Amino acid sequence: EPEVTQTPSHQVTQMGQEVILRCVPISNHLYFYWYRQILGQKVEFLVSFYNNEISEKSEIFDDQFSVERPDGSNFTLKIRSTKLEDSAMYFCASAIAGTGELFFGEGSRLTVL
Amino acid sequence: DQQVKQNSPSLSVQEGRISILNCDYTNSMFDYFLWYKKYPAEGPTFLISISSIKDKNEDGRFTVFLNKSAKHLSLHIVPSQPGDSAVYFCAASGGTYKYIFGTGTRLKVLA
């Protein structure tokens, strides 16, 4: 069964460093998302991406964040200068349509020290 | 801004009995709802969905009910099994690309 894959599964970084989280969405999906979950809290929407551009973003997704689909298969989330409060599980998701089921990856745990 | 609320943080049910998980929303523009199950250190797994044109959707042991006037949906699991023990999230969207998730309900099915 096709699935969304994410790398790395866990990354530890120092505050102020740049981090890139990678995702390979399901191949025939057209809509891509990043969500995050801070430990013990709810899953929060960060950004949606369609047709090579951001469709929507939340207030969390500030200038420190960026997304890219560099090669038609990968979908990346970059955090330019990490802060302690960026520590969370980051989930990539994809969907065939703009509404409908989202398929999530296993997540990338980011720990900022 | 809690547009989607799951007011019960936890629920314990005996194996074989019915589990009922509730979700309330405030935004009347929401027209598509999803339920996800999540195990620790894993991504959310899609369970079942419902659009606002329906009031019930069933898939095996899982049934979702939608009451639009009350802005309330519920997930019924029957019979509950120990493997159903997980955190359950409802999520809603309405004409946009983003889904708003509730805070989750931790279900524990006791053997």
PDB file of C-alpha atoms in Angstrom:
ATOM      1  CA  GLU A   1       0.000   0.000   0.000  1.00  0.00           C
ATOM      2  CA  PRO A   2       1.451   3.394  -0.919  1.00  0.00           C
ATOM      3  CA  GLU A   3       2.524   5.517   1.994  1.00  0.00           C
ATOM      4  CA  VAL A   4       3.996   8.869   2.888  1.00  0.00           C
ATOM      5  CA  THR A   5       7.594   8.559   4.043  1.00  0.00           C
ATOM      6  CA  GLN A   6       9.506  11.065   6.127  1.00  0.00           C
ATOM      7  CA  THR A   7      13.157  11.512   6.976  1.00  0.00           C
ATOM      8  CA  PRO A   8      14.816  11.828   9.377  1.00  0.00           C
ATOM      9  CA  SER A   9      12.759  10.081  12.025  1.00  0.00           C
ATOM     10  CA  HIS A  10      14.539  12.104  14.706  1.00  0.00           C
ATOM     11  CA  GLN A  11      16.793  15.121  14.494  1.00  0.00           C
ATOM     12  CA  VAL A  12      18.541  16.899  17.331  1.00  0.00           C
ATOM     13  CA  THR A  13      19.850  20.355  16.598  1.00  0.00           C
ATOM     14  CA  GLN A  14      21.216  23.391  18.350  1.00  0.00           C
ATOM     15  CA  MET A  15      19.131  26.547  18.627  1.00  0.00           C
ATOM     16  CA  GLY A  16      19.753  28.830  15.666  1.00  0.00           C
ATOM     17  CA  GLN A  17      20.677  26.052  13.268  1.00  0.00           C
ATOM     18  CA  GLU A  18      18.869  25.350  10.022  1.00  0.00           C
ATOM     19  CA  VAL A  19      16.884  22.143   9.707  1.00  0.00           C
ATOM     20  CA  ILE A  20      15.390  20.480   6.654  1.00  0.00           C
ATOM     21  CA  LEU A  21      12.733  17.817   7.073  1.00  0.00           C
ATOM     22  CA  ARG A  22      12.004  15.666   4.061  1.00  0.00           C
ATOM     23  CA  CYS A  23       8.895  13.943   2.863  1.00  0.00           C
ATOM     24  CA  VAL A  24       8.006  11.750  -0.089  1.00  0.00           C
ATOM     25  CA  PRO A  25       4.245  11.988  -0.593  1.00  0.00           C
ATOM     26  CA  ILE A  26       2.151   9.308  -2.249  1.00  0.00           C
ATOM     27  CA  SER A  27       3.006   9.456  -5.926  1.00  0.00           C
ATOM     28  CA  ASN A  28      -0.368  10.372  -7.474  1.00  0.00           C
ATOM     29  CA  HIS A  29      -1.284  12.879  -4.775  1.00  0.00           C
ATOM     30  CA  LEU A  30      -1.444  16.547  -5.651  1.00  0.00           C
ATOM     31  CA  TYR A  31      -1.892  18.276  -2.302  1.00  0.00           C
ATOM     32  CA  PHE A  32       0.782  18.364   0.353  1.00  0.00           C
ATOM     33  CA  TYR A  33       0.757  19.478   3.940  1.00  0.00           C
ATOM     34  CA  TRP A  34       2.909  19.952   6.981  1.00  0.00           C
ATOM     35  CA  TYR A  35       1.466  19.642  10.459  1.00  0.00           C
ATOM     36  CA  ARG A  36       3.165  19.576  13.814  1.00  0.00           C
ATOM     37  CA  GLN A  37       2.371  18.259  17.251  1.00  0.00           C
ATOM     38  CA  ILE A  38       4.113  19.641  20.296  1.00  0.00           C
ATOM     39  CA  LEU A  39       4.302  16.956  22.960  1.00  0.00           C
ATOM     40  CA  GLY A  40       0.938  16.449  24.615  1.00  0.00           C
ATOM     41  CA  GLN A  41      -0.805  19.027  22.470  1.00  0.00           C
ATOM     42  CA  LYS A  42      -3.017  18.885  19.421  1.00  0.00           C
ATOM     43  CA  VAL A  43      -1.984  18.392  15.831  1.00  0.00           C
ATOM     44  CA  GLU A  44      -1.566  21.880  14.310  1.00  0.00           C
ATOM     45  CA  PHE A  45      -1.747  22.882  10.675  1.00  0.00           C
ATOM     46  CA  LEU A  46       1.351  24.622   9.325  1.00  0.00           C
ATOM     47  CA  VAL A  47       1.043  24.880   5.552  1.00  0.00           C
ATOM     48  CA  SER A  48      -0.608  23.413   2.478  1.00  0.00           C
ATOM     49  CA  PHE A  49       0.975  23.238  -0.964  1.00  0.00           C
ATOM     50  CA  TYR A  50      -0.556  22.704  -4.370  1.00  0.00           C
ATOM     51  CA  ASN A  51       0.594  23.298  -7.913  1.00  0.00           C
ATOM     52  CA  ASN A  52       4.040  24.315  -6.728  1.00  0.00           C
ATOM     53  CA  GLU A  53       2.903  27.052  -4.446  1.00  0.00           C
ATOM     54  CA  ILE A  54       1.636  27.562  -0.929  1.00  0.00           C
ATOM     55  CA  SER A  55      -2.175  27.360  -0.797  1.00  0.00           C
ATOM     56  CA  GLU A  56      -2.600  28.325   2.798  1.00  0.00           C
ATOM     57  CA  LYS A  57      -0.475  28.790   5.887  1.00  0.00           C
ATOM     58  CA  SER A  58      -1.078  29.263   9.563  1.00  0.00           C
ATOM     59  CA  GLU A  59       0.217  31.984  11.841  1.00  0.00           C
ATOM     60  CA  ILE A  60       2.817  29.488  13.070  1.00  0.00           C
ATOM     61  CA  PHE A  61       4.347  29.377   9.585  1.00  0.00           C
ATOM     62  CA  ASP A  62       6.356  32.591   9.798  1.00  0.00           C
ATOM     63  CA  ASP A  63       9.365  33.779   7.836  1.00  0.00           C
ATOM     64  CA  GLN A  64      11.566  31.172   9.501  1.00  0.00           C
ATOM     65  CA  PHE A  65       9.682  28.422   7.696  1.00  0.00           C
ATOM     66  CA  SER A  66       9.690  27.551   4.029  1.00  0.00           C
ATOM     67  CA  VAL A  67       8.532  24.639   1.899  1.00  0.00           C
ATOM     68  CA  GLU A  68       9.747  23.359  -1.409  1.00  0.00           C
ATOM     69  CA  ARG A  69       9.045  20.605  -3.874  1.00  0.00           C
ATOM     70  CA  PRO A  70      12.450  20.518  -5.499  1.00  0.00           C
ATOM     71  CA  ASP A  71      12.208  17.542  -7.801  1.00  0.00           C
ATOM     72  CA  GLY A  72       8.616  16.411  -8.261  1.00  0.00           C
ATOM     73  CA  SER A  73       8.803  13.720  -5.605  1.00  0.00           C
ATOM     74  CA  ASN A  74      10.218  15.252  -2.440  1.00  0.00           C
ATOM     75  CA  PHE A  75       8.424  17.837  -0.319  1.00  0.00           C
ATOM     76  CA  THR A  76      10.625  19.607   2.217  1.00  0.00           C
ATOM     77  CA  LEU A  77      10.083  21.824   5.229  1.00  0.00           C
ATOM     78  CA  LYS A  78      12.954  24.122   6.149  1.00  0.00           C
ATOM     79  CA  ILE A  79      13.286  25.920   9.429  1.00  0.00           C
ATOM     80  CA  ARG A  80      15.877  28.608   8.921  1.00  0.00           C
ATOM     81  CA  SER A  81      16.929  29.353  12.489  1.00  0.00           C
ATOM     82  CA  THR A  82      15.452  26.919  14.978  1.00  0.00           C
ATOM     83  CA  LYS A  83      14.094  27.980  18.343  1.00  0.00           C
ATOM     84  CA  LEU A  84      13.502  25.880  21.435  1.00  0.00           C
ATOM     85  CA  GLU A  85       9.752  26.084  20.857  1.00  0.00           C
ATOM     86  CA  ASP A  86      10.139  24.455  17.430  1.00  0.00           C
ATOM     87  CA  SER A  87      10.700  21.142  19.206  1.00  0.00           C
ATOM     88  CA  ALA A  88       7.812  18.944  18.065  1.00  0.00           C
ATOM     89  CA  MET A  89       6.790  16.054  15.866  1.00  0.00           C
ATOM     90  CA  TYR A  90       6.414  17.262  12.305  1.00  0.00           C
ATOM     91  CA  PHE A  91       4.018  15.340  10.123  1.00  0.00           C
ATOM     92  CA  CYS A  92       3.878  15.473   6.376  1.00  0.00           C
ATOM     93  CA  ALA A  93       0.597  14.561   4.707  1.00  0.00           C
ATOM     94  CA  SER A  94      -0.684  14.264   1.177  1.00  0.00           C
ATOM     95  CA  ALA A  95      -4.060  13.989  -0.497  1.00  0.00           C
ATOM     96  CA  ILE A  96      -5.401  13.368  -3.963  1.00  0.00           C
ATOM     97  CA  ALA A  97      -7.836  16.234  -3.675  1.00  0.00           C
ATOM     98  CA  GLY A  98      -8.041  19.447  -1.703  1.00  0.00           C
ATOM     99  CA  THR A  99     -10.682  17.933   0.509  1.00  0.00           C
ATOM    100  CA  GLY A 100     -10.807  14.308   1.463  1.00  0.00           C
ATOM    101  CA  GLU A 101      -8.578  11.979   3.354  1.00  0.00           C
ATOM    102  CA  LEU A 102      -5.141  13.115   4.331  1.00  0.00           C
ATOM    103  CA  PHE A 103      -2.527  10.412   4.482  1.00  0.00           C
ATOM    104  CA  PHE A 104       0.125  11.109   7.077  1.00  0.00           C
ATOM    105  CA  GLY A 105       3.708  10.033   7.345  1.00  0.00           C
ATOM    106  CA  GLU A 106       5.210   8.593  10.505  1.00  0.00           C
ATOM    107  CA  GLY A 107       6.566  11.969  11.528  1.00  0.00           C
ATOM    108  CA  SER A 108       9.954  13.543  12.163  1.00  0.00           C
ATOM    109  CA  ARG A 109      10.763  14.349  15.738  1.00  0.00           C
ATOM    110  CA  LEU A 110      12.716  17.593  16.029  1.00  0.00           C
ATOM    111  CA  THR A 111      14.513  18.365  19.270  1.00  0.00           C
ATOM    112  CA  VAL A 112      16.051  21.814  19.574  1.00  0.00           C
ATOM    113  CA  LEU A 113      18.604  22.217  22.362  1.00  0.00           C
TER     114      LEU A 113
ATOM    115  CA  ASP B   1      -9.211  29.734  18.775  1.00  0.00           C
ATOM    116  CA  GLN B   2     -10.593  26.276  19.440  1.00  0.00           C
ATOM    117  CA  GLN B   3     -12.731  25.672  16.388  1.00  0.00           C
ATOM    118  CA  VAL B   4     -12.742  21.925  16.943  1.00  0.00           C
ATOM    119  CA  LYS B   5     -13.111  20.571  20.449  1.00  0.00           C
ATOM    120  CA  GLN B   6     -12.913  17.147  21.942  1.00  0.00           C
ATOM    121  CA  ASN B   7     -13.998  17.735  25.496  1.00  0.00           C
ATOM    122  CA  SER B   8     -13.144  14.294  26.853  1.00  0.00           C
ATOM    123  CA  PRO B   9      -9.383  13.893  27.129  1.00  0.00           C
ATOM    124  CA  SER B  10      -9.761  10.210  27.962  1.00  0.00           C
ATOM    125  CA  LEU B  11     -12.234   7.363  27.858  1.00  0.00           C
ATOM    126  CA  SER B  12     -12.092   3.798  29.204  1.00  0.00           C
ATOM    127  CA  VAL B  13     -14.344   1.084  27.815  1.00  0.00           C
ATOM    128  CA  GLN B  14     -14.608  -2.653  28.398  1.00  0.00           C
ATOM    129  CA  GLU B  15     -13.710  -4.927  25.490  1.00  0.00           C
ATOM    130  CA  GLY B  16     -16.780  -5.778  23.445  1.00  0.00           C
ATOM    131  CA  ARG B  17     -18.708  -2.690  24.499  1.00  0.00           C
ATOM    132  CA  ILE B  18     -19.347   0.432  22.461  1.00  0.00           C
ATOM    133  CA  SER B  19     -16.900   3.339  22.483  1.00  0.00           C
ATOM    134  CA  ILE B  20     -18.363   6.755  21.727  1.00  0.00           C
ATOM    135  CA  LEU B  21     -15.986   9.597  21.023  1.00  0.00           C
ATOM    136  CA  ASN B  22     -17.382  13.090  20.658  1.00  0.00           C
ATOM    137  CA  CYS B  23     -16.324  16.172  18.777  1.00  0.00           C
ATOM    138  CA  ASP B  24     -17.835  19.646  18.627  1.00  0.00           C
ATOM    139  CA  TYR B  25     -17.069  22.427  16.195  1.00  0.00           C
ATOM    140  CA  THR B  26     -17.914  26.089  16.026  1.00  0.00           C
ATOM    141  CA  ASN B  27     -17.332  27.037  12.404  1.00  0.00           C
ATOM    142  CA  SER B  28     -20.490  26.541  10.349  1.00  0.00           C
ATOM    143  CA  MET B  29     -18.379  26.630   7.182  1.00  0.00           C
ATOM    144  CA  PHE B  30     -16.898  23.233   7.979  1.00  0.00           C
ATOM    145  CA  ASP B  31     -18.308  20.685   5.566  1.00  0.00           C
ATOM    146  CA  TYR B  32     -15.954  17.720   5.718  1.00  0.00           C
ATOM    147  CA  PHE B  33     -14.910  15.807   8.791  1.00  0.00           C
ATOM    148  CA  LEU B  34     -12.331  13.125   9.383  1.00  0.00           C
ATOM    149  CA  TRP B  35     -11.478  10.830  12.265  1.00  0.00           C
ATOM    150  CA  TYR B  36      -7.917   9.694  12.833  1.00  0.00           C
ATOM    151  CA  LYS B  37      -6.351   7.198  15.204  1.00  0.00           C
ATOM    152  CA  LYS B  38      -2.881   7.812  16.518  1.00  0.00           C
ATOM    153  CA  TYR B  39      -0.471   5.541  18.340  1.00  0.00           C
ATOM    154  CA  PRO B  40       2.509   7.024  20.191  1.00  0.00           C
ATOM    155  CA  ALA B  41       5.427   7.951  17.930  1.00  0.00           C
ATOM    156  CA  GLU B  42       3.401   7.248  14.783  1.00  0.00           C
ATOM    157  CA  GLY B  43       1.572   9.434  12.331  1.00  0.00           C
ATOM    158  CA  PRO B  44      -2.226   9.758  12.447  1.00  0.00           C
ATOM    159  CA  THR B  45      -4.013   6.966  10.585  1.00  0.00           C
ATOM    160  CA  PHE B  46      -7.197   7.792   8.735  1.00  0.00           C
ATOM    161  CA  LEU B  47     -10.269   5.954  10.010  1.00  0.00           C
ATOM    162  CA  ILE B  48     -13.444   7.358   8.505  1.00  0.00           C
ATOM    163  CA  SER B  49     -14.851  10.542   7.031  1.00  0.00           C
ATOM    164  CA  ILE B  50     -18.193  12.242   6.582  1.00  0.00           C
ATOM    165  CA  SER B  51     -19.308  15.149   4.473  1.00  0.00           C
ATOM    166  CA  SER B  52     -21.973  17.579   5.540  1.00  0.00           C
ATOM    167  CA  ILE B  53     -24.471  16.225   3.028  1.00  0.00           C
ATOM    168  CA  LYS B  54     -24.731  13.055   5.119  1.00  0.00           C
ATOM    169  CA  ASP B  55     -25.559  12.431   8.733  1.00  0.00           C
ATOM    170  CA  LYS B  56     -24.058   8.972   9.029  1.00  0.00           C
ATOM    171  CA  ASN B  57     -21.238   6.982   7.527  1.00  0.00           C
ATOM    172  CA  GLU B  58     -20.351   3.443   8.406  1.00  0.00           C
ATOM    173  CA  ASP B  59     -17.263   1.342   7.802  1.00  0.00           C
ATOM    174  CA  GLY B  60     -17.086  -1.981   9.571  1.00  0.00           C
ATOM    175  CA  ARG B  61     -16.935  -1.431  13.313  1.00  0.00           C
ATOM    176  CA  PHE B  62     -16.696   2.346  12.896  1.00  0.00           C
ATOM    177  CA  THR B  63     -19.649   4.672  12.424  1.00  0.00           C
ATOM    178  CA  VAL B  64     -19.536   8.438  12.356  1.00  0.00           C
ATOM    179  CA  PHE B  65     -22.630  10.512  13.049  1.00  0.00           C
ATOM    180  CA  LEU B  66     -22.955  14.173  12.147  1.00  0.00           C
ATOM    181  CA  ASN B  67     -25.489  16.537  13.684  1.00  0.00           C
ATOM    182  CA  LYS B  68     -25.110  19.763  11.739  1.00  0.00           C
ATOM    183  CA  SER B  69     -27.607  21.753  13.757  1.00  0.00           C
ATOM    184  CA  ALA B  70     -25.728  20.935  16.949  1.00  0.00           C
ATOM    185  CA  LYS B  71     -22.319  21.197  15.244  1.00  0.00           C
ATOM    186  CA  HIS B  72     -21.473  17.854  16.741  1.00  0.00           C
ATOM    187  CA  LEU B  73     -20.058  14.627  15.441  1.00  0.00           C
ATOM    188  CA  SER B  74     -19.359  11.359  17.131  1.00  0.00           C
ATOM    189  CA  LEU B  75     -17.421   8.214  16.356  1.00  0.00           C
ATOM    190  CA  HIS B  76     -18.864   4.906  17.481  1.00  0.00           C
ATOM    191  CA  ILE B  77     -16.680   1.827  17.692  1.00  0.00           C
ATOM    192  CA  VAL B  78     -18.512  -1.410  18.272  1.00  0.00           C
ATOM    193  CA  PRO B  79     -17.436  -3.861  19.468  1.00  0.00           C
ATOM    194  CA  SER B  80     -14.386  -2.202  21.005  1.00  0.00           C
ATOM    195  CA  GLN B  81     -11.163  -4.207  20.961  1.00  0.00           C
ATOM    196  CA  PRO B  82      -7.941  -3.773  22.959  1.00  0.00           C
ATOM    197  CA  GLY B  83      -6.146  -2.860  19.713  1.00  0.00           C
ATOM    198  CA  ASP B  84      -8.398   0.175  19.437  1.00  0.00           C
ATOM    199  CA  SER B  85      -6.575   1.748  22.383  1.00  0.00           C
ATOM    200  CA  ALA B  86      -5.067   4.926  20.943  1.00  0.00           C
ATOM    201  CA  VAL B  87      -5.631   8.667  20.744  1.00  0.00           C
ATOM    202  CA  TYR B  88      -8.482   9.634  18.428  1.00  0.00           C
ATOM    203  CA  PHE B  89      -8.582  12.985  16.680  1.00  0.00           C
ATOM    204  CA  CYS B  90     -11.405  14.550  14.775  1.00  0.00           C
ATOM    205  CA  ALA B  91     -10.527  17.053  12.058  1.00  0.00           C
ATOM    206  CA  ALA B  92     -12.627  19.463  10.045  1.00  0.00           C
ATOM    207  CA  SER B  93     -12.273  21.514   6.909  1.00  0.00           C
ATOM    208  CA  GLY B  94     -14.498  23.861   4.990  1.00  0.00           C
ATOM    209  CA  GLY B  95     -13.660  25.061   1.548  1.00  0.00           C
ATOM    210  CA  THR B  96      -9.994  25.521   2.354  1.00  0.00           C
ATOM    211  CA  TYR B  97      -7.012  23.278   2.131  1.00  0.00           C
ATOM    212  CA  LYS B  98      -6.357  23.057   5.824  1.00  0.00           C
ATOM    213  CA  TYR B  99      -7.815  20.737   8.395  1.00  0.00           C
ATOM    214  CA  ILE B 100      -8.337  21.836  11.960  1.00  0.00           C
ATOM    215  CA  PHE B 101      -7.715  19.072  14.456  1.00  0.00           C
ATOM    216  CA  GLY B 102      -9.300  18.607  17.834  1.00  0.00           C
ATOM    217  CA  THR B 103      -7.214  18.031  20.940  1.00  0.00           C
ATOM    218  CA  GLY B 104      -7.756  14.286  20.888  1.00  0.00           C
ATOM    219  CA  THR B 105      -9.350  11.699  23.150  1.00  0.00           C
ATOM    220  CA  ARG B 106      -7.288   8.872  24.563  1.00  0.00           C
ATOM    221  CA  LEU B 107      -9.282   5.652  24.362  1.00  0.00           C
ATOM    222  CA  LYS B 108      -8.351   2.717  26.517  1.00  0.00           C
ATOM    223  CA  VAL B 109     -10.131  -0.565  25.858  1.00  0.00           C
ATOM    224  CA  LEU B 110      -9.878  -2.868  28.826  1.00  0.00           C
ATOM    225  CA  ALA B 111      -9.598  -6.598  28.236  1.00  0.00           C
TER     226      ALA B 111
END
